[in-house]
PDB file of C-alpha atoms in Angstrom:
ATOM      1  CA  MET A 175      -9.105  -7.486  -0.639  1.00 40.00           C
ATOM      2  CA  ASN A 176     -10.897 -10.234   1.213  1.00 44.00           C
ATOM      3  CA  SER A 177     -11.665 -12.223  -1.921  1.00 47.00           C
ATOM      4  CA  GLY A 178      -8.129 -12.512  -3.187  1.00 55.00           C
ATOM      5  CA  SER A 179      -5.317 -15.025  -3.135  1.00 51.00           C
ATOM      6  CA  TYR A 180      -3.033 -13.466  -0.531  1.00 52.00           C
ATOM      7  CA  ASN A 181      -2.629 -15.295   2.753  1.00 54.00           C
ATOM      8  CA  PRO A 182       0.467 -14.218   4.703  1.00 56.00           C
ATOM      9  CA  HIS A 183       0.223 -17.270   6.951  1.00 52.00           C
ATOM     10  CA  ARG A 184       0.851 -19.654   4.078  1.00 55.00           C
ATOM     11  CA  THR A 185       2.812 -17.510   1.611  1.00 52.00           C
ATOM     12  CA  ALA A 186       6.150 -17.765   3.411  1.00 48.00           C
ATOM     13  CA  GLY A 187       5.569 -21.292   4.621  1.00 57.00           C
ATOM     14  CA  ALA A 188       6.503 -20.928   8.256  1.00 67.00           C
ATOM     15  CA  GLY A 189       4.030 -18.261   9.332  1.00 83.00           C
ATOM     16  CA  ILE A 190       3.396 -14.566   9.678  1.00 88.00           C
ATOM     17  CA  ASP A 191       6.840 -13.643  11.022  1.00 91.00           C
ATOM     18  CA  ASP A 192       8.540 -15.182   7.985  1.00 91.00           C
ATOM     19  CA  GLU A 193       6.128 -13.407   5.656  1.00 89.00           C
ATOM     20  CA  VAL A 194       6.797 -10.062   7.335  1.00 92.00           C
ATOM     21  CA  ARG A 195      10.542 -10.651   6.904  1.00 93.00           C
ATOM     22  CA  ARG A 196       9.959 -11.541   3.238  1.00 90.00           C
ATOM     23  CA  LEU A 197       7.963  -8.351   2.651  1.00 91.00           C
ATOM     24  CA  GLU A 198      10.655  -6.290   4.366  1.00 93.00           C
ATOM     25  CA  ALA A 199      13.352  -7.897   2.200  1.00 93.00           C
ATOM     26  CA  GLN A 200      11.268  -7.230  -0.921  1.00 91.00           C
ATOM     27  CA  ALA A 201      10.865  -3.570   0.020  1.00 93.00           C
ATOM     28  CA  ALA A 202      14.575  -3.273   0.806  1.00 91.00           C
ATOM     29  CA  LEU A 203      15.401  -4.713  -2.602  1.00 93.00           C
ATOM     30  CA  THR A 204      13.056  -2.656  -4.807  1.00 94.00           C
ATOM     31  CA  ALA A 205      11.751   0.382  -2.898  1.00 95.00           C
ATOM     32  CA  GLU A 206      14.522   2.800  -3.881  1.00 95.00           C
ATOM     33  CA  ALA A 207      13.877   2.280  -7.606  1.00 96.00           C
ATOM     34  CA  GLU A 208      10.102   2.444  -7.141  1.00 96.00           C
ATOM     35  CA  ILE A 209      10.313   5.648  -5.123  1.00 97.00           C
ATOM     36  CA  ALA A 210      12.795   7.183  -7.588  1.00 97.00           C
ATOM     37  CA  PHE A 211      10.260   6.523 -10.346  1.00 95.00           C
ATOM     38  CA  MET A 212       7.532   8.162  -8.258  1.00 96.00           C
ATOM     39  CA  GLN A 213       9.756  11.190  -7.730  1.00 96.00           C
ATOM     40  CA  ARG A 214      10.396  11.450 -11.485  1.00 95.00           C
ATOM     41  CA  VAL A 215       6.718  11.355 -12.424  1.00 93.00           C
ATOM     42  CA  GLY A 216       5.635  13.476  -9.471  1.00 94.00           C
ATOM     43  CA  VAL A 217       3.622  12.883  -6.347  1.00 95.00           C
ATOM     44  CA  PRO A 218       0.808  15.431  -6.434  1.00 94.00           C
ATOM     45  CA  GLY A 219      -1.178  16.722  -3.501  1.00 92.00           C
ATOM     46  CA  GLN A 220      -0.325  16.729   0.160  1.00 96.00           C
ATOM     47  CA  ARG A 221      -1.785  13.329   0.989  1.00 98.00           C
ATOM     48  CA  LEU A 222      -0.538   9.920  -0.118  1.00 98.00           C
ATOM     49  CA  VAL A 223      -2.087   6.531   0.687  1.00 98.00           C
ATOM     50  CA  GLU A 224      -0.799   3.022   0.097  1.00 98.00           C
ATOM     51  CA  VAL A 225      -3.639   0.536  -0.280  1.00 98.00           C
ATOM     52  CA  GLY A 226      -2.748  -2.949   0.941  1.00 97.00           C
ATOM     53  CA  CYS A 227       0.239  -1.661   2.898  1.00 97.00           C
ATOM     54  CA  GLY A 228       0.763  -4.922   4.785  1.00 95.00           C
ATOM     55  CA  PRO A 229       3.167  -4.552   7.715  1.00 96.00           C
ATOM     56  CA  GLY A 230       4.325  -1.135   6.495  1.00 97.00           C
ATOM     57  CA  ALA A 231       7.639  -2.096   4.874  1.00 96.00           C
ATOM     58  CA  PHE A 232       7.098   0.159   1.840  1.00 97.00           C
ATOM     59  CA  LEU A 233       4.913   2.659   3.699  1.00 98.00           C
ATOM     60  CA  THR A 234       7.730   3.575   6.100  1.00 97.00           C
ATOM     61  CA  ARG A 235       9.972   4.232   3.120  1.00 97.00           C
ATOM     62  CA  LEU A 236       7.316   6.398   1.453  1.00 97.00           C
ATOM     63  CA  ALA A 237       7.004   8.479   4.621  1.00 97.00           C
ATOM     64  CA  ARG A 238      10.777   8.916   4.790  1.00 96.00           C
ATOM     65  CA  HIS A 239      11.091   9.957   1.117  1.00 96.00           C
ATOM     66  CA  PHE A 240       8.031  12.201   1.050  1.00 97.00           C
ATOM     67  CA  PRO A 241       8.129  14.020   4.413  1.00 96.00           C
ATOM     68  CA  GLU A 242       6.073  16.898   3.000  1.00 95.00           C
ATOM     69  CA  HIS A 243       3.139  14.519   2.483  1.00 97.00           C
ATOM     70  CA  ASP A 244       0.640  13.113   4.938  1.00 98.00           C
ATOM     71  CA  VAL A 245       1.412   9.424   4.286  1.00 98.00           C
ATOM     72  CA  ARG A 246      -1.181   6.843   5.297  1.00 98.00           C
ATOM     73  CA  GLY A 247      -1.912   3.188   4.683  1.00 98.00           C
ATOM     74  CA  VAL A 248      -4.941   0.947   4.336  1.00 98.00           C
ATOM     75  CA  GLU A 249      -4.735  -2.741   5.220  1.00 97.00           C
ATOM     76  CA  ILE A 250      -7.508  -5.315   5.554  1.00 96.00           C
ATOM     77  CA  ARG A 251      -5.672  -7.928   7.642  1.00 94.00           C
ATOM     78  CA  PRO A 252      -5.612  -7.107  11.380  1.00 95.00           C
ATOM     79  CA  ASP A 253      -2.352  -9.019  11.947  1.00 94.00           C
ATOM     80  CA  LEU A 254      -0.541  -6.960   9.309  1.00 95.00           C
ATOM     81  CA  LEU A 255      -2.280  -3.764  10.418  1.00 96.00           C
ATOM     82  CA  ASP A 256      -0.905  -4.302  13.925  1.00 96.00           C
ATOM     83  CA  ARG A 257       2.603  -4.774  12.506  1.00 96.00           C
ATOM     84  CA  ALA A 258       2.335  -1.514  10.525  1.00 97.00           C
ATOM     85  CA  ARG A 259       1.124   0.381  13.595  1.00 98.00           C
ATOM     86  CA  ALA A 260       3.985  -1.061  15.650  1.00 96.00           C
ATOM     87  CA  ARG A 261       6.356   0.519  13.096  1.00 95.00           C
ATOM     88  CA  GLY A 262       4.713   3.901  13.663  1.00 97.00           C
ATOM     89  CA  CYS A 263       2.712   3.910  10.438  1.00 97.00           C
ATOM     90  CA  GLN A 264      -0.574   5.782  10.217  1.00 98.00           C
ATOM     91  CA  VAL A 265      -2.935   3.063   8.996  1.00 98.00           C
ATOM     92  CA  VAL A 266      -6.621   2.233   8.955  1.00 98.00           C
ATOM     93  CA  GLN A 267      -8.315  -1.072   8.406  1.00 98.00           C
ATOM     94  CA  GLY A 268     -10.086  -1.266   5.092  1.00 98.00           C
ATOM     95  CA  ASP A 269     -10.759  -3.169   1.913  1.00 97.00           C
ATOM     96  CA  ALA A 270      -9.428  -2.195  -1.534  1.00 97.00           C
ATOM     97  CA  TYR A 271     -12.961  -2.596  -2.895  1.00 98.00           C
ATOM     98  CA  ALA A 272     -14.471  -0.167  -0.356  1.00 98.00           C
ATOM     99  CA  LEU A 273     -11.802   2.176   0.948  1.00 98.00           C
ATOM    100  CA  PRO A 274     -12.685   3.936   4.215  1.00 98.00           C
ATOM    101  CA  LEU A 275     -11.631   7.251   2.689  1.00 98.00           C
ATOM    102  CA  PRO A 276     -13.620  10.211   1.382  1.00 98.00           C
ATOM    103  CA  ASP A 277     -14.001  10.973  -2.318  1.00 98.00           C
ATOM    104  CA  ASP A 278     -11.285  13.190  -3.832  1.00 98.00           C
ATOM    105  CA  SER A 279      -9.188  13.049  -0.653  1.00 98.00           C
ATOM    106  CA  TYR A 280      -5.707  11.902  -1.782  1.00 98.00           C
ATOM    107  CA  GLY A 281      -3.297  13.330  -4.324  1.00 98.00           C
ATOM    108  CA  THR A 282      -1.525   9.997  -4.729  1.00 98.00           C
ATOM    109  CA  VAL A 283      -2.800   6.450  -4.290  1.00 98.00           C
ATOM    110  CA  VAL A 284      -0.310   3.559  -4.388  1.00 98.00           C
ATOM    111  CA  LEU A 285      -1.297  -0.036  -5.182  1.00 98.00           C
ATOM    112  CA  ARG A 286       1.902  -2.038  -4.740  1.00 97.00           C
ATOM    113  CA  PHE A 287       1.759  -5.802  -5.320  1.00 95.00           C
ATOM    114  CA  VAL A 288      -1.966  -5.794  -4.538  1.00 96.00           C
ATOM    115  CA  LEU A 289      -3.839  -6.183  -7.823  1.00 97.00           C
ATOM    116  CA  GLN A 290      -2.298  -9.585  -8.568  1.00 94.00           C
ATOM    117  CA  HIS A 291      -4.050 -10.984  -5.496  1.00 92.00           C
ATOM    118  CA  LEU A 292      -7.532  -9.616  -6.169  1.00 96.00           C
ATOM    119  CA  SER A 293     -10.388 -11.416  -7.855  1.00 96.00           C
ATOM    120  CA  ASP A 294     -11.582  -8.110  -9.372  1.00 97.00           C
ATOM    121  CA  PRO A 295      -8.596  -5.785  -9.805  1.00 97.00           C
ATOM    122  CA  LEU A 296     -10.558  -3.353 -11.968  1.00 98.00           C
ATOM    123  CA  ALA A 297     -13.001  -2.743  -9.108  1.00 98.00           C
ATOM    124  CA  ALA A 298     -10.058  -1.895  -6.836  1.00 98.00           C
ATOM    125  CA  VAL A 299      -8.650   0.512  -9.429  1.00 98.00           C
ATOM    126  CA  ARG A 300     -12.041   2.208  -9.718  1.00 98.00           C
ATOM    127  CA  GLU A 301     -12.191   2.532  -5.943  1.00 98.00           C
ATOM    128  CA  ALA A 302      -8.682   4.004  -5.857  1.00 98.00           C
ATOM    129  CA  ALA A 303      -9.731   6.503  -8.531  1.00 98.00           C
ATOM    130  CA  ARG A 304     -12.697   7.514  -6.369  1.00 98.00           C
ATOM    131  CA  VAL A 305     -10.420   8.743  -3.585  1.00 98.00           C
ATOM    132  CA  LEU A 306      -7.998  10.519  -5.939  1.00 98.00           C
ATOM    133  CA  GLN A 307      -8.155  14.283  -6.063  1.00 97.00           C
ATOM    134  CA  PRO A 308      -8.568  15.880  -9.498  1.00 97.00           C
ATOM    135  CA  GLY A 309      -5.157  15.746 -11.162  1.00 96.00           C
ATOM    136  CA  GLY A 310      -4.039  13.064  -8.731  1.00 97.00           C
ATOM    137  CA  ARG A 311      -1.821  10.119  -9.539  1.00 97.00           C
ATOM    138  CA  LEU A 312      -2.514   6.407  -9.236  1.00 97.00           C
ATOM    139  CA  VAL A 313       0.749   4.488  -8.880  1.00 97.00           C
ATOM    140  CA  VAL A 314       0.516   0.761  -9.654  1.00 97.00           C
ATOM    141  CA  ILE A 315       3.518  -1.439  -8.962  1.00 95.00           C
ATOM    142  CA  ASP A 316       2.763  -5.061  -9.739  1.00 93.00           C
ATOM    143  CA  VAL A 317       3.747  -8.120 -11.714  1.00 85.00           C
TER     144      VAL A 317
END
């Protein structure tokens, strides 16, 4: 995700704290509907990962709604990774183009508002597919 358009320090205008508040507000506004959709279509496997989890606003909600799953996140930006960890999220630093995850290791991979920021979204989708278990589900939420 290092060659994309997202920069949390300039997105909200006033800095990282404002961007984290914006992401939290966005998750509060839309997460219930997004998670309800995921529940309707099914969340296979025992492991779920959100790629580009940012400060963990959506990831914490995923963990709460899917307690039977091992819910993890991947985030490239250290400042956002620290925020996610401070919320108690299980996260690792990594890039959407080269996920630090084994092949066939997750039943569900979530890309939420990530692809729009990438210079090569198809490469990120291919990488997400690499870590999906057979019969797994790739959930893309984007504009």
